Amino acid sequence: MNELIKAIKDLCLEKGIDENVILDALEAALVAAYKKNYYKGKNDDPNVLVSIDRKTGEIHVYAQKEVVELVDDPREQISLEDARDISGEYNIGDIANVEVTPKDFGRMSAMTAKQVVTQRIREAERGIITNEHQEHSLGLVNGTIMLKEADKVFVRVEQYPDADAILPKREQPDGEEYAQGDSMRFYVSDVRSGYKGTQLILSRTHPGLVKKLFEKEVPEIEEGIVEIKGIAREGGSRTKIAVFSNDSDIDAQGACIGTKGMRVQAINDELRNEKIDIIKWSENPQEFITEALSPATVLSCELNEEDKSAKVKVPEHQLSLAIGKSGQNVRLAAKLTSWKIDISAGEE
């Protein structure tokens, strides 16, 4: 097997890329290289085909000419007699492939191949990553902190070691520290393509990070027994997650908490002690809002369907608990339920 074909096959096997993607691109690049080097300064722009034998790696250059009875333009036409010297199957009106491979074309091919293979491998990898992101969402990835700058952190992602991965400042929870060599999990919030290759934009604040962590830790979620209905999050501080099970024998909240709280504790550890409220989802808005304001006790909940607002009363001594520090508890509850919530103290 030709060294070029073997090298391409080995690379494509390693990267998980279709070798025809590389070979097709190489053929197109060799057409351009042939025209540039062998027709430089000439007015004619010949119809040229480059073919790489997929088994032997042999490269042939063909001028494509129309088969005619009388030749007016030898650059674009070939007589039927000459065409049939090449192949007896040619007829008038066919396009004949006339070999014009230069003697020194192998050296040029090797140089062109190196450039094309490098470029196309990068593009194909970028395409694979982008397609996975679009179709499945890359979601949760494992990463190691490589370098921290003032406004961003550079990360090596285990699943995609050849991609540049960055954790921007806006995706970093307040107060979270990053040291070189630290291993942690990230959510891929975006995939960008540029001339330098693929860039993964990572996040430690995205609600998707919490969702993916629960999917990893709670088998009932992966099996479809427990469903995550919604997540409201202020990264690094607090998350409210609404869960539900169609199976009356399954306690959705209990499944997420785990025996002795082990499941939620594992997620809590990964999120550096971010507070997590696991809420029981209900299709009844009053019940859902009541649950979402946990740990506060709700005395009453009046709904206004027109503007989707709720007036909620809680015991006076729990008013600050229901509202939360800087309004966080009621803010997250409103986000989780998609209802405007107005809280006031009521009589028990």
Coordinates of C-alpha atoms in Angstrom, one line a residue:
M1 CA 0.0 0.0 0.0
N2 CA 1.3 3.5 -0.9
E3 CA 2.7 5.4 2.1
L4 CA 0.3 8.3 1.5
I5 CA -2.8 6.1 1.6
K6 CA -1.5 4.3 4.6
A7 CA -0.8 7.5 6.5
I8 CA -4.3 8.9 5.6
K9 CA -6.0 5.6 6.7
D10 CA -4.1 5.6 10.0
L11 CA -4.9 9.2 10.7
C12 CA -8.6 8.8 9.8
L13 CA -8.9 5.7 12.0
E14 CA -7.4 7.5 14.9
K15 CA -9.6 10.6 14.5
G16 CA -12.8 8.7 13.5
I17 CA -13.0 10.5 10.2
D18 CA -14.1 9.1 6.8
E19 CA -10.9 8.8 4.7
N20 CA -12.8 9.8 1.5
V21 CA -13.3 13.3 3.1
I22 CA -9.5 13.7 3.0
L23 CA -8.9 12.1 -0.4
D24 CA -11.6 14.1 -2.1
A25 CA -10.2 17.3 -0.7
L26 CA -6.7 16.3 -1.8
E27 CA -7.8 15.6 -5.3
A28 CA -9.4 19.0 -5.5
A29 CA -6.3 20.7 -4.1
L30 CA -4.1 18.9 -6.6
V31 CA -6.3 20.2 -9.5
A32 CA -5.6 23.7 -8.3
A33 CA -1.9 23.0 -7.8
Y34 CA -1.6 21.6 -11.3
K35 CA -3.3 24.6 -12.9
K36 CA -1.2 27.0 -10.9
N37 CA 2.1 25.4 -11.7
Y38 CA 1.7 24.1 -15.2
Y39 CA -0.6 26.7 -16.7
K40 CA 0.8 29.8 -14.9
G41 CA 0.7 32.9 -17.1
K42 CA -1.5 31.2 -19.7
N43 CA -4.9 32.3 -20.7
D44 CA -6.4 28.9 -21.0
D45 CA -7.9 27.3 -17.9
P46 CA -8.2 23.6 -18.7
N47 CA -10.7 21.1 -17.5
V48 CA -8.6 18.9 -15.3
L49 CA -9.4 15.9 -13.2
V50 CA -7.0 14.4 -10.6
S51 CA -7.7 10.8 -9.5
I52 CA -6.1 9.1 -6.5
D53 CA -6.3 5.3 -6.5
R54 CA -7.9 4.4 -3.2
K55 CA -5.9 1.2 -3.0
T56 CA -2.5 1.9 -4.5
G57 CA -2.3 5.7 -3.9
E58 CA -1.2 6.3 -7.5
I59 CA -2.0 9.8 -8.6
H60 CA -3.1 10.6 -12.2
V61 CA -3.9 13.9 -13.9
Y62 CA -6.3 13.9 -16.8
A63 CA -7.3 16.7 -19.2
Q64 CA -11.0 16.3 -19.9
K65 CA -11.8 16.8 -23.5
E66 CA -15.0 16.5 -25.6
V67 CA -15.0 13.8 -28.2
V68 CA -15.8 15.3 -31.7
E69 CA -15.4 14.3 -35.3
L70 CA -13.4 17.4 -36.3
V71 CA -11.2 19.1 -33.7
D72 CA -11.4 22.9 -33.7
D73 CA -9.8 23.5 -30.3
P74 CA -7.3 20.9 -29.2
R75 CA -7.2 22.3 -25.7
E76 CA -10.8 21.2 -25.2
Q77 CA -11.5 18.7 -27.9
I78 CA -10.2 15.3 -29.0
S79 CA -11.0 13.4 -32.2
L80 CA -13.1 10.2 -32.0
E81 CA -10.1 8.3 -33.4
D82 CA -7.7 9.5 -30.7
A83 CA -10.3 9.0 -28.0
R84 CA -10.8 5.4 -29.0
D85 CA -7.0 4.8 -28.8
I86 CA -7.6 5.6 -25.1
S87 CA -10.8 3.6 -24.7
G88 CA -12.9 1.9 -27.3
E89 CA -16.0 2.9 -25.4
Y90 CA -15.8 6.6 -26.2
N91 CA -18.4 8.0 -28.6
I92 CA -19.1 11.5 -30.1
G93 CA -20.2 13.9 -27.3
D94 CA -18.5 12.0 -24.5
I95 CA -15.8 13.5 -22.2
A96 CA -12.5 11.7 -22.6
N97 CA -9.9 11.6 -19.9
V98 CA -6.5 12.3 -21.5
E99 CA -3.7 11.6 -19.1
V100 CA -1.3 14.6 -18.7
T101 CA 0.4 13.6 -15.4
P102 CA 3.8 15.6 -15.2
K103 CA 6.9 13.5 -14.4
D104 CA 7.6 15.6 -11.3
F105 CA 4.0 15.7 -10.0
G106 CA 4.8 13.3 -7.2
R107 CA 6.9 15.8 -5.4
M108 CA 4.3 18.5 -5.7
S109 CA 1.6 16.0 -4.6
A110 CA 3.5 15.2 -1.4
M111 CA 3.8 18.9 -0.4
T112 CA 0.1 19.6 -1.2
A113 CA -1.0 16.4 0.6
K114 CA 0.7 17.5 3.9
Q115 CA -1.1 20.9 3.8
V116 CA -4.5 19.5 2.8
V117 CA -4.4 16.6 5.3
T118 CA -3.6 18.9 8.2
Q119 CA -6.3 21.4 7.2
R120 CA -9.0 18.8 6.5
I121 CA -8.4 16.8 9.6
R122 CA -9.0 20.0 11.6
E123 CA -12.1 20.8 9.7
A124 CA -13.5 17.3 9.9
E125 CA -12.8 17.2 13.6
R126 CA -14.5 20.5 14.0
G127 CA -17.5 19.2 12.0
I128 CA -17.7 16.1 14.2
I129 CA -17.7 18.1 17.4
T130 CA -20.2 20.7 16.0
N131 CA -22.5 18.0 14.8
E132 CA -22.4 16.2 18.1
H133 CA -23.2 19.5 19.8
Q134 CA -26.1 20.2 17.6
E135 CA -27.6 16.7 17.6
H136 CA -26.9 15.6 21.1
S137 CA -25.6 18.7 22.9
L138 CA -22.1 18.0 24.2
G139 CA -23.4 18.7 27.7
L140 CA -21.2 17.4 30.5
V141 CA -17.4 17.0 29.9
N142 CA -14.5 16.4 32.2
G143 CA -11.7 18.9 32.2
T144 CA -8.4 19.8 33.7
I145 CA -7.4 23.4 34.5
M146 CA -4.3 24.3 32.4
L147 CA -4.0 28.1 32.8
K148 CA -5.8 30.9 34.4
E149 CA -5.8 34.5 33.1
A150 CA -7.5 37.6 34.4
D151 CA -10.8 37.0 32.6
K152 CA -10.8 33.4 31.5
V153 CA -9.5 29.9 32.3
F154 CA -8.0 27.5 29.7
V155 CA -9.1 23.9 30.1
R156 CA -8.0 20.6 28.6
V157 CA -11.2 18.6 27.9
E158 CA -10.8 14.9 28.3
Q159 CA -13.3 14.0 25.6
Y160 CA -11.9 16.5 23.0
P161 CA -8.2 17.0 23.7
D162 CA -7.5 18.6 20.4
A163 CA -10.1 21.4 20.8
D164 CA -9.4 24.7 22.5
A165 CA -11.6 24.9 25.6
I166 CA -12.2 28.2 27.5
L167 CA -14.1 29.0 30.6
P168 CA -15.0 32.7 30.2
K169 CA -15.4 35.0 33.2
R170 CA -19.2 35.3 32.7
E171 CA -19.5 31.4 33.0
Q172 CA -17.6 31.3 36.3
P173 CA -19.6 31.2 39.6
D174 CA -18.7 34.0 42.0
G175 CA -15.9 33.0 44.4
E176 CA -15.0 29.7 42.6
E177 CA -11.3 29.2 42.5
Y178 CA -9.3 27.4 39.8
A179 CA -5.8 26.1 40.2
Q180 CA -3.6 24.5 37.5
G181 CA -4.1 20.7 37.5
D182 CA -7.6 20.8 39.1
S183 CA -10.1 18.4 37.6
M184 CA -13.8 19.3 37.4
R185 CA -16.8 18.9 35.2
F186 CA -18.1 21.6 32.8
Y187 CA -21.1 22.2 30.6
V188 CA -20.3 23.0 27.0
S189 CA -22.5 26.0 26.3
D190 CA -21.3 26.7 22.8
V191 CA -19.0 25.4 20.0
R192 CA -17.3 27.9 17.8
S193 CA -15.3 27.4 14.6
G194 CA -12.5 29.6 13.5
Y195 CA -9.3 29.6 11.5
K196 CA -7.4 28.2 14.4
G197 CA -9.8 25.2 14.8
T198 CA -12.6 24.3 17.2
Q199 CA -13.2 26.2 20.4
L200 CA -15.4 24.9 23.2
I201 CA -17.0 27.5 25.4
L202 CA -17.4 26.0 28.8
S203 CA -19.7 26.9 31.7
R204 CA -19.9 26.3 35.4
T205 CA -23.0 28.4 35.9
H206 CA -25.3 27.0 33.2
P207 CA -28.4 25.1 34.4
G208 CA -27.5 22.4 32.0
L209 CA -24.5 21.5 34.2
V210 CA -26.9 20.7 37.1
K211 CA -29.2 18.7 34.8
K212 CA -26.4 16.6 33.4
L213 CA -25.0 16.0 36.9
F214 CA -28.3 14.7 38.1
E215 CA -28.6 12.5 35.0
K216 CA -25.2 11.0 35.9
E217 CA -25.9 10.4 39.6
V218 CA -29.6 9.4 39.5
P219 CA -30.2 6.1 37.5
E220 CA -34.0 6.7 37.7
I221 CA -33.6 9.9 35.5
E222 CA -31.5 8.1 32.9
E223 CA -34.1 5.3 32.8
G224 CA -36.9 7.8 32.4
I225 CA -38.6 6.9 35.7
V226 CA -37.9 10.3 37.1
E227 CA -38.2 13.4 34.9
I228 CA -36.5 16.8 35.4
K229 CA -39.3 19.4 34.7
G230 CA -37.3 22.6 35.2
I231 CA -34.2 24.2 36.7
A232 CA -33.7 27.7 38.0
R233 CA -30.1 28.5 39.0
E234 CA -27.8 31.2 40.2
G235 CA -24.5 29.5 39.7
G236 CA -22.3 29.1 42.7
S237 CA -25.1 30.1 45.1
R238 CA -28.3 28.2 44.7
T239 CA -30.3 26.0 42.4
K240 CA -34.0 24.9 42.5
I241 CA -34.8 21.8 40.4
A242 CA -38.3 20.5 39.9
V243 CA -38.7 16.7 39.5
F244 CA -41.6 14.3 38.8
S245 CA -42.4 10.6 38.4
N246 CA -45.3 9.1 36.6
D247 CA -44.8 6.0 38.8
S248 CA -46.7 6.5 42.0
D249 CA -44.4 4.0 43.8
I250 CA -41.4 6.2 43.0
D251 CA -40.6 9.2 45.2
A252 CA -38.9 11.6 42.7
Q253 CA -37.4 13.8 45.3
G254 CA -36.1 10.8 47.3
A255 CA -34.5 9.3 44.3
C256 CA -32.6 12.5 43.6
I257 CA -31.6 12.9 47.2
G258 CA -30.4 9.3 47.5
T259 CA -29.8 7.2 50.6
K260 CA -28.5 9.4 53.4
G261 CA -28.4 12.2 50.8
M262 CA -25.4 10.6 49.0
R263 CA -26.6 11.5 45.5
V264 CA -27.4 15.1 46.0
Q265 CA -24.2 15.4 48.1
A266 CA -22.1 14.2 45.2
I267 CA -23.6 16.9 43.0
N268 CA -23.2 19.5 45.8
D269 CA -19.5 18.6 46.1
E270 CA -19.0 19.0 42.4
L271 CA -20.7 22.4 42.5
R272 CA -18.5 23.5 45.5
N273 CA -21.3 23.5 48.0
E274 CA -23.9 25.3 46.0
K275 CA -27.2 24.9 47.7
I276 CA -29.7 22.7 45.9
D277 CA -33.5 22.6 46.5
I278 CA -35.2 19.6 45.0
I279 CA -38.8 20.5 44.3
K280 CA -41.7 18.3 43.6
W281 CA -43.2 19.3 40.3
S282 CA -47.0 19.6 40.0
E283 CA -49.2 20.6 37.0
N284 CA -51.3 22.5 39.5
P285 CA -49.8 26.0 39.6
Q286 CA -50.8 26.6 43.3
E287 CA -49.2 23.4 44.4
F288 CA -46.1 24.0 42.3
I289 CA -45.6 27.6 43.5
T290 CA -46.1 26.4 47.1
E291 CA -43.4 23.7 46.6
A292 CA -41.1 26.1 44.8
L293 CA -41.0 28.5 47.8
S294 CA -39.6 25.8 50.0
P295 CA -38.2 25.8 52.7
A296 CA -40.8 28.4 53.6
T297 CA -44.4 27.4 54.5
V298 CA -47.1 28.8 52.3
L299 CA -50.4 29.7 54.0
S300 CA -52.3 30.7 50.8
C301 CA -51.7 31.2 47.1
E302 CA -54.1 33.2 44.9
L303 CA -53.6 33.1 41.2
N304 CA -54.3 35.7 38.5
E305 CA -54.4 33.8 35.2
E306 CA -54.5 36.9 33.1
D307 CA -51.1 38.2 33.9
K308 CA -49.9 34.9 35.4
S309 CA -49.2 36.3 38.8
A310 CA -49.6 34.8 42.3
K311 CA -50.2 36.5 45.6
V312 CA -48.7 34.3 48.3
K313 CA -49.0 34.6 52.1
V314 CA -46.5 33.1 54.5
P315 CA -46.2 33.2 58.3
E316 CA -44.7 36.5 59.4
H317 CA -41.8 34.8 61.0
Q318 CA -41.0 33.1 57.7
L319 CA -41.3 36.2 55.5
S320 CA -37.6 36.7 55.2
L321 CA -37.1 32.9 54.6
A322 CA -39.6 32.9 51.8
I323 CA -38.1 36.0 50.1
G324 CA -34.5 34.8 50.7
K325 CA -31.3 36.7 50.9
S326 CA -31.4 39.6 48.4
G327 CA -34.7 38.1 47.2
Q328 CA -33.0 35.0 45.9
N329 CA -35.6 32.4 47.0
V330 CA -38.6 34.1 45.5
R331 CA -36.6 35.0 42.4
L332 CA -35.7 31.4 41.7
A333 CA -39.2 30.2 42.5
A334 CA -40.6 32.6 40.0
K335 CA -38.1 31.6 37.4
L336 CA -38.8 27.9 38.0
T337 CA -42.6 28.2 37.9
S338 CA -42.8 31.0 35.3
W339 CA -45.2 32.9 37.5
K340 CA -44.8 36.3 39.0
I341 CA -44.8 35.9 42.8
D342 CA -45.8 38.6 45.3
I343 CA -45.1 37.5 48.9
S344 CA -46.6 39.0 52.1
A345 CA -47.1 38.0 55.7
G346 CA -50.4 36.4 56.7
E347 CA -52.1 35.1 59.7
E348 CA -51.6 31.4 60.6

